[in-house]
Amino acid sequence: MDWHAIRGKFGGDYAASERTFRMGIDQRFTSHIAERFSGRTVLETCTGGGFTTISLARTAEHVFTIEIDPGIQAQAKLNLERAGLLEKVTFLNGDALDQSLLAQAGPVDAAFLDPDWAVTGPEHVFRFQNSNTRPPADELLERVFSLTSDVALVLPPLVKSQEFSGLPQHELQEMYLGESHELHLLFFGTLATCLGVTQFRV
C-alpha cells in the first residue's frame, strides 16, 4: 500500500490492506461523525481496519467494536495501538447479527453501523431493503434498534433514498468529497440534529 495515500485518507501511518483501504472512511468524514458520539458508550459494527474506530475512540467514553474477520481485526488492534487509543476500545470477534455477541457489549448509549458493501461492479445494484451488504443493513439496523434508538448507519450513495421511507424518523446526511457523493449516513434518535436531508461537504 502507498503510505502517502494511507496518511492522506486516514491521518497516520496505519496498517491497511487494499480491502481495508478501499472500505475505510476518509478521516474528514469520520472526525465529523465522531462529534455526535462525544461522551457516549458506543457499539460499532464491522470494524474493518479500525479507522472509524479511531475517530470514535477520540470522542466517545468507550467503543465496543465487532469484526467477523480475525485477520482484519488484528490490523484494527494494531492501528488503535498506533493511535494510542487501545484502552478505550473493546474488540469483539464474530457476526454482528449474533444476539449473544451484541449482548457482550453491555449497555450502550449509541451505535455506529458500517456494513461491508461486499460485491461491487457495473452490474451490481445496491439495496437497503432486502439488503445485499454484509451483514444485511436492514436486518442489522433492526437488531441494533433493540439495544439503542440512537444509531448511525452508513450506506453507499447508490442506494435510492426512497428505500428509507418506512424507517423511524431520521436525518439523511449526504456526504461529499468535492462534488463526489461518497456516502449516505442515516442518523436516528438523538444523533439526528434535524429531520430530513442534510449535506456535509469537504
mmCIF file of C-alpha atoms in Angstrom:
data_model
loop_
_atom_site.group_PDB
_atom_site.id
_atom_site.type_symbol
_atom_site.label_atom_id
_atom_site.label_comp_id
_atom_site.label_asym_id
_atom_site.label_seq_id
_atom_site.Cartn_x
_atom_site.Cartn_y
_atom_site.Cartn_z
ATOM 1 C CA MET A 1 0.000 0.000 0.000
ATOM 2 C CA ASP A 2 1.055 3.595 -0.684
ATOM 3 C CA TRP A 3 1.884 5.156 2.715
ATOM 4 C CA HIS A 4 1.142 8.649 1.378
ATOM 5 C CA ALA A 5 -2.366 7.526 0.409
ATOM 6 C CA ILE A 6 -2.918 5.930 3.826
ATOM 7 C CA ARG A 7 -1.774 9.084 5.643
ATOM 8 C CA GLY A 8 -3.911 11.258 3.389
ATOM 9 C CA LYS A 9 -7.078 9.225 3.861
ATOM 10 C CA PHE A 10 -6.726 8.117 7.493
ATOM 11 C CA GLY A 11 -4.329 10.635 9.053
ATOM 12 C CA GLY A 12 -1.459 8.417 10.216
ATOM 13 C CA ASP A 13 0.971 5.608 9.469
ATOM 14 C CA TYR A 14 -1.636 2.909 9.899
ATOM 15 C CA ALA A 15 -1.732 -0.664 8.630
ATOM 16 C CA ALA A 16 -4.042 -1.185 5.668
ATOM 17 C CA SER A 17 -4.643 -3.804 3.006
ATOM 18 C CA GLU A 18 -6.151 -2.929 -0.346
ATOM 19 C CA ARG A 19 -9.533 -4.061 1.005
ATOM 20 C CA THR A 20 -9.444 -2.115 4.290
ATOM 21 C CA PHE A 21 -8.084 0.951 2.488
ATOM 22 C CA ARG A 22 -10.914 0.851 -0.057
ATOM 23 C CA MET A 23 -13.635 0.250 2.529
ATOM 24 C CA GLY A 24 -12.261 2.637 5.178
ATOM 25 C CA ILE A 25 -13.971 6.024 5.531
ATOM 26 C CA ASP A 26 -11.935 9.203 4.991
ATOM 27 C CA GLN A 27 -10.784 10.848 8.257
ATOM 28 C CA ARG A 28 -12.528 14.113 7.321
ATOM 29 C CA PHE A 29 -15.822 12.230 7.438
ATOM 30 C CA THR A 30 -15.051 10.087 10.491
ATOM 31 C CA SER A 31 -13.988 13.115 12.558
ATOM 32 C CA HIS A 32 -17.254 14.829 11.660
ATOM 33 C CA ILE A 33 -19.277 11.706 12.500
ATOM 34 C CA ALA A 34 -17.468 11.128 15.808
ATOM 35 C CA GLU A 35 -18.501 14.546 17.143
ATOM 36 C CA ARG A 36 -22.063 13.230 17.531
ATOM 37 C CA PHE A 37 -20.838 10.361 19.726
ATOM 38 C CA SER A 38 -18.986 12.565 22.217
ATOM 39 C CA GLY A 39 -19.059 11.140 25.756
ATOM 40 C CA ARG A 40 -21.133 8.105 24.800
ATOM 41 C CA THR A 41 -20.570 4.375 25.155
ATOM 42 C CA VAL A 42 -20.700 3.220 21.540
ATOM 43 C CA LEU A 43 -21.300 -0.055 19.754
ATOM 44 C CA GLU A 44 -19.580 -0.169 16.358
ATOM 45 C CA THR A 45 -20.153 -2.979 13.885
ATOM 46 C CA CYS A 46 -17.807 -4.018 11.084
ATOM 47 C CA THR A 47 -14.565 -2.577 12.485
ATOM 48 C CA GLY A 48 -12.553 -3.074 9.313
ATOM 49 C CA GLY A 49 -9.102 -1.544 9.661
ATOM 50 C CA GLY A 50 -10.250 0.483 12.677
ATOM 51 C CA PHE A 51 -10.150 3.886 11.002
ATOM 52 C CA THR A 52 -13.611 4.979 12.114
ATOM 53 C CA THR A 53 -12.952 3.303 15.475
ATOM 54 C CA ILE A 54 -10.008 5.668 15.976
ATOM 55 C CA SER A 55 -12.177 8.744 15.454
ATOM 56 C CA LEU A 56 -14.944 7.358 17.665
ATOM 57 C CA ALA A 57 -12.478 6.479 20.446
ATOM 58 C CA ARG A 58 -11.166 10.053 20.461
ATOM 59 C CA THR A 59 -14.577 11.445 21.419
ATOM 60 C CA ALA A 60 -16.543 8.567 22.959
ATOM 61 C CA GLU A 61 -16.369 7.309 26.523
ATOM 62 C CA HIS A 62 -15.737 3.778 25.243
ATOM 63 C CA VAL A 63 -16.179 1.826 21.998
ATOM 64 C CA PHE A 64 -17.229 -1.823 21.693
ATOM 65 C CA THR A 65 -16.433 -2.866 18.128
ATOM 66 C CA ILE A 66 -17.372 -6.067 16.292
ATOM 67 C CA GLU A 67 -15.456 -7.593 13.369
ATOM 68 C CA ILE A 68 -16.061 -11.032 11.866
ATOM 69 C CA ASP A 69 -12.617 -11.477 10.232
ATOM 70 C CA PRO A 70 -9.827 -12.195 12.786
ATOM 71 C CA GLY A 71 -7.091 -11.041 10.387
ATOM 72 C CA ILE A 72 -8.764 -7.689 9.768
ATOM 73 C CA GLN A 73 -9.446 -7.338 13.488
ATOM 74 C CA ALA A 74 -5.723 -7.827 14.202
ATOM 75 C CA GLN A 75 -4.997 -4.975 11.793
ATOM 76 C CA ALA A 76 -7.509 -2.767 13.611
ATOM 77 C CA LYS A 77 -5.936 -3.549 17.001
ATOM 78 C CA LEU A 78 -2.539 -2.547 15.631
ATOM 79 C CA ASN A 79 -3.981 0.728 14.322
ATOM 80 C CA LEU A 80 -5.679 1.558 17.631
ATOM 81 C CA GLU A 81 -2.379 0.854 19.398
ATOM 82 C CA ARG A 82 -0.554 3.164 16.986
ATOM 83 C CA ALA A 83 -3.160 5.845 17.674
ATOM 84 C CA GLY A 84 -2.679 5.424 21.458
ATOM 85 C CA LEU A 85 -6.355 4.550 21.954
ATOM 86 C CA LEU A 86 -6.290 0.812 22.609
ATOM 87 C CA GLU A 87 -7.534 1.144 26.198
ATOM 88 C CA LYS A 88 -10.700 2.923 25.023
ATOM 89 C CA VAL A 89 -11.796 0.052 22.781
ATOM 90 C CA THR A 90 -13.119 -3.462 23.434
ATOM 91 C CA PHE A 91 -12.779 -5.763 20.417
ATOM 92 C CA LEU A 92 -15.380 -8.485 19.819
ATOM 93 C CA ASN A 93 -14.909 -11.131 17.127
ATOM 94 C CA GLY A 94 -17.899 -12.646 15.356
ATOM 95 C CA ASP A 95 -21.112 -11.989 13.448
ATOM 96 C CA ALA A 96 -22.686 -8.615 14.245
ATOM 97 C CA LEU A 97 -26.134 -10.221 13.928
ATOM 98 C CA ASP A 98 -25.371 -12.663 16.746
ATOM 99 C CA GLN A 99 -27.553 -11.500 19.642
ATOM 100 C CA SER A 100 -25.283 -13.148 22.244
ATOM 101 C CA LEU A 101 -22.275 -11.288 20.820
ATOM 102 C CA LEU A 102 -24.175 -7.994 20.825
ATOM 103 C CA ALA A 103 -25.030 -8.625 24.472
ATOM 104 C CA GLN A 104 -21.315 -8.771 25.305
ATOM 105 C CA ALA A 105 -21.107 -5.059 24.554
ATOM 106 C CA GLY A 106 -23.249 -4.387 27.615
ATOM 107 C CA PRO A 107 -25.374 -1.247 27.842
ATOM 108 C CA VAL A 108 -24.515 1.241 25.094
ATOM 109 C CA ASP A 109 -25.665 4.820 24.500
ATOM 110 C CA ALA A 110 -25.416 4.730 20.712
ATOM 111 C CA ALA A 111 -24.335 2.614 17.758
ATOM 112 C CA PHE A 112 -22.396 3.172 14.544
ATOM 113 C CA LEU A 113 -23.144 0.644 11.787
ATOM 114 C CA ASP A 114 -20.928 0.360 8.715
ATOM 115 C CA PRO A 115 -21.798 -2.907 6.938
ATOM 116 C CA ASP A 116 -19.446 -4.139 4.231
ATOM 117 C CA TRP A 117 -20.709 -3.170 0.797
ATOM 118 C CA ALA A 118 -19.375 -6.551 -0.329
ATOM 119 C CA VAL A 119 -19.976 -7.009 -4.053
ATOM 120 C CA THR A 120 -19.401 -4.077 -6.402
ATOM 121 C CA GLY A 121 -19.210 -3.590 -10.160
ATOM 122 C CA PRO A 122 -21.168 -2.074 -13.043
ATOM 123 C CA GLU A 123 -23.943 -4.710 -12.884
ATOM 124 C CA HIS A 124 -24.377 -4.553 -9.109
ATOM 125 C CA VAL A 125 -27.457 -2.862 -7.637
ATOM 126 C CA PHE A 126 -27.083 -1.591 -4.070
ATOM 127 C CA ARG A 127 -30.153 -2.067 -1.893
ATOM 128 C CA PHE A 128 -31.210 -1.254 1.656
ATOM 129 C CA GLN A 129 -34.476 -3.211 1.693
ATOM 130 C CA ASN A 130 -33.623 -6.894 1.330
ATOM 131 C CA SER A 131 -30.104 -5.583 1.692
ATOM 132 C CA ASN A 132 -27.117 -7.080 -0.071
ATOM 133 C CA THR A 133 -24.485 -5.626 2.237
ATOM 134 C CA ARG A 134 -22.651 -7.888 4.708
ATOM 135 C CA PRO A 135 -24.296 -8.193 7.147
ATOM 136 C CA PRO A 136 -27.605 -7.083 5.584
ATOM 137 C CA ALA A 137 -28.031 -3.442 6.606
ATOM 138 C CA ASP A 138 -31.799 -3.638 7.111
ATOM 139 C CA GLU A 139 -31.525 -6.671 9.393
ATOM 140 C CA LEU A 140 -28.550 -5.194 11.269
ATOM 141 C CA LEU A 141 -30.401 -1.927 11.898
ATOM 142 C CA GLU A 142 -33.447 -3.747 13.237
ATOM 143 C CA ARG A 143 -31.289 -5.893 15.521
ATOM 144 C CA VAL A 144 -29.354 -2.931 16.936
ATOM 145 C CA PHE A 145 -32.532 -0.887 17.497
ATOM 146 C CA SER A 146 -33.296 -3.408 20.237
ATOM 147 C CA LEU A 147 -30.210 -2.079 22.079
ATOM 148 C CA THR A 148 -30.454 1.651 21.410
ATOM 149 C CA SER A 149 -32.551 4.089 19.363
ATOM 150 C CA ASP A 150 -29.506 6.345 18.819
ATOM 151 C CA VAL A 151 -27.973 4.822 15.711
ATOM 152 C CA ALA A 152 -25.924 5.989 12.726
ATOM 153 C CA LEU A 153 -25.910 3.811 9.592
ATOM 154 C CA VAL A 154 -23.517 4.215 6.652
ATOM 155 C CA LEU A 155 -24.693 3.138 3.205
ATOM 156 C CA PRO A 156 -23.428 3.516 -0.372
ATOM 157 C CA PRO A 157 -24.633 6.639 -2.210
ATOM 158 C CA LEU A 158 -26.189 4.447 -4.922
ATOM 159 C CA VAL A 159 -28.883 3.205 -2.549
ATOM 160 C CA LYS A 160 -32.067 5.034 -3.530
ATOM 161 C CA SER A 161 -33.277 7.252 -0.679
ATOM 162 C CA GLN A 162 -36.888 6.110 -1.277
ATOM 163 C CA GLU A 163 -35.861 2.827 0.381
ATOM 164 C CA PHE A 164 -35.598 4.673 3.720
ATOM 165 C CA SER A 165 -39.222 5.874 3.708
ATOM 166 C CA GLY A 166 -40.530 3.240 6.133
ATOM 167 C CA LEU A 167 -37.834 3.809 8.744
ATOM 168 C CA PRO A 168 -38.257 5.725 12.019
ATOM 169 C CA GLN A 169 -37.743 9.486 11.745
ATOM 170 C CA HIS A 170 -34.153 10.273 10.822
ATOM 171 C CA GLU A 171 -31.658 12.661 9.320
ATOM 172 C CA LEU A 172 -30.244 11.569 5.963
ATOM 173 C CA GLN A 173 -26.865 13.211 5.535
ATOM 174 C CA GLU A 174 -25.333 13.094 2.069
ATOM 175 C CA MET A 175 -21.533 13.205 2.389
ATOM 176 C CA TYR A 176 -19.424 14.712 -0.388
ATOM 177 C CA LEU A 177 -15.730 14.976 -1.208
ATOM 178 C CA GLY A 178 -15.777 17.956 -3.525
ATOM 179 C CA GLU A 179 -18.567 17.156 -5.993
ATOM 180 C CA SER A 180 -18.356 13.401 -5.464
ATOM 181 C CA HIS A 181 -21.222 11.922 -3.412
ATOM 182 C CA GLU A 182 -19.359 9.357 -1.284
ATOM 183 C CA LEU A 183 -21.803 8.145 1.383
ATOM 184 C CA HIS A 184 -25.320 8.149 2.754
ATOM 185 C CA LEU A 185 -25.363 8.489 6.535
ATOM 186 C CA LEU A 186 -28.614 7.956 8.410
ATOM 187 C CA PHE A 187 -28.828 9.339 11.959
ATOM 188 C CA PHE A 188 -31.605 8.147 14.277
ATOM 189 C CA GLY A 189 -32.727 9.246 17.727
ATOM 190 C CA THR A 190 -30.704 11.948 19.456
ATOM 191 C CA LEU A 191 -27.855 11.547 16.942
ATOM 192 C CA ALA A 192 -30.006 13.389 14.397
ATOM 193 C CA THR A 193 -29.599 17.164 14.564
ATOM 194 C CA CYS A 194 -32.688 17.651 12.385
ATOM 195 C CA LEU A 195 -35.076 15.584 10.296
ATOM 196 C CA GLY A 196 -34.806 15.283 6.549
ATOM 197 C CA VAL A 197 -31.897 15.607 4.148
ATOM 198 C CA THR A 198 -28.698 17.450 5.061
ATOM 199 C CA GLN A 199 -25.311 17.630 3.367
ATOM 200 C CA PHE A 200 -21.731 17.554 4.588
ATOM 201 C CA ARG A 201 -19.014 18.622 2.148
ATOM 202 C CA VAL A 202 -15.220 18.682 2.389
#
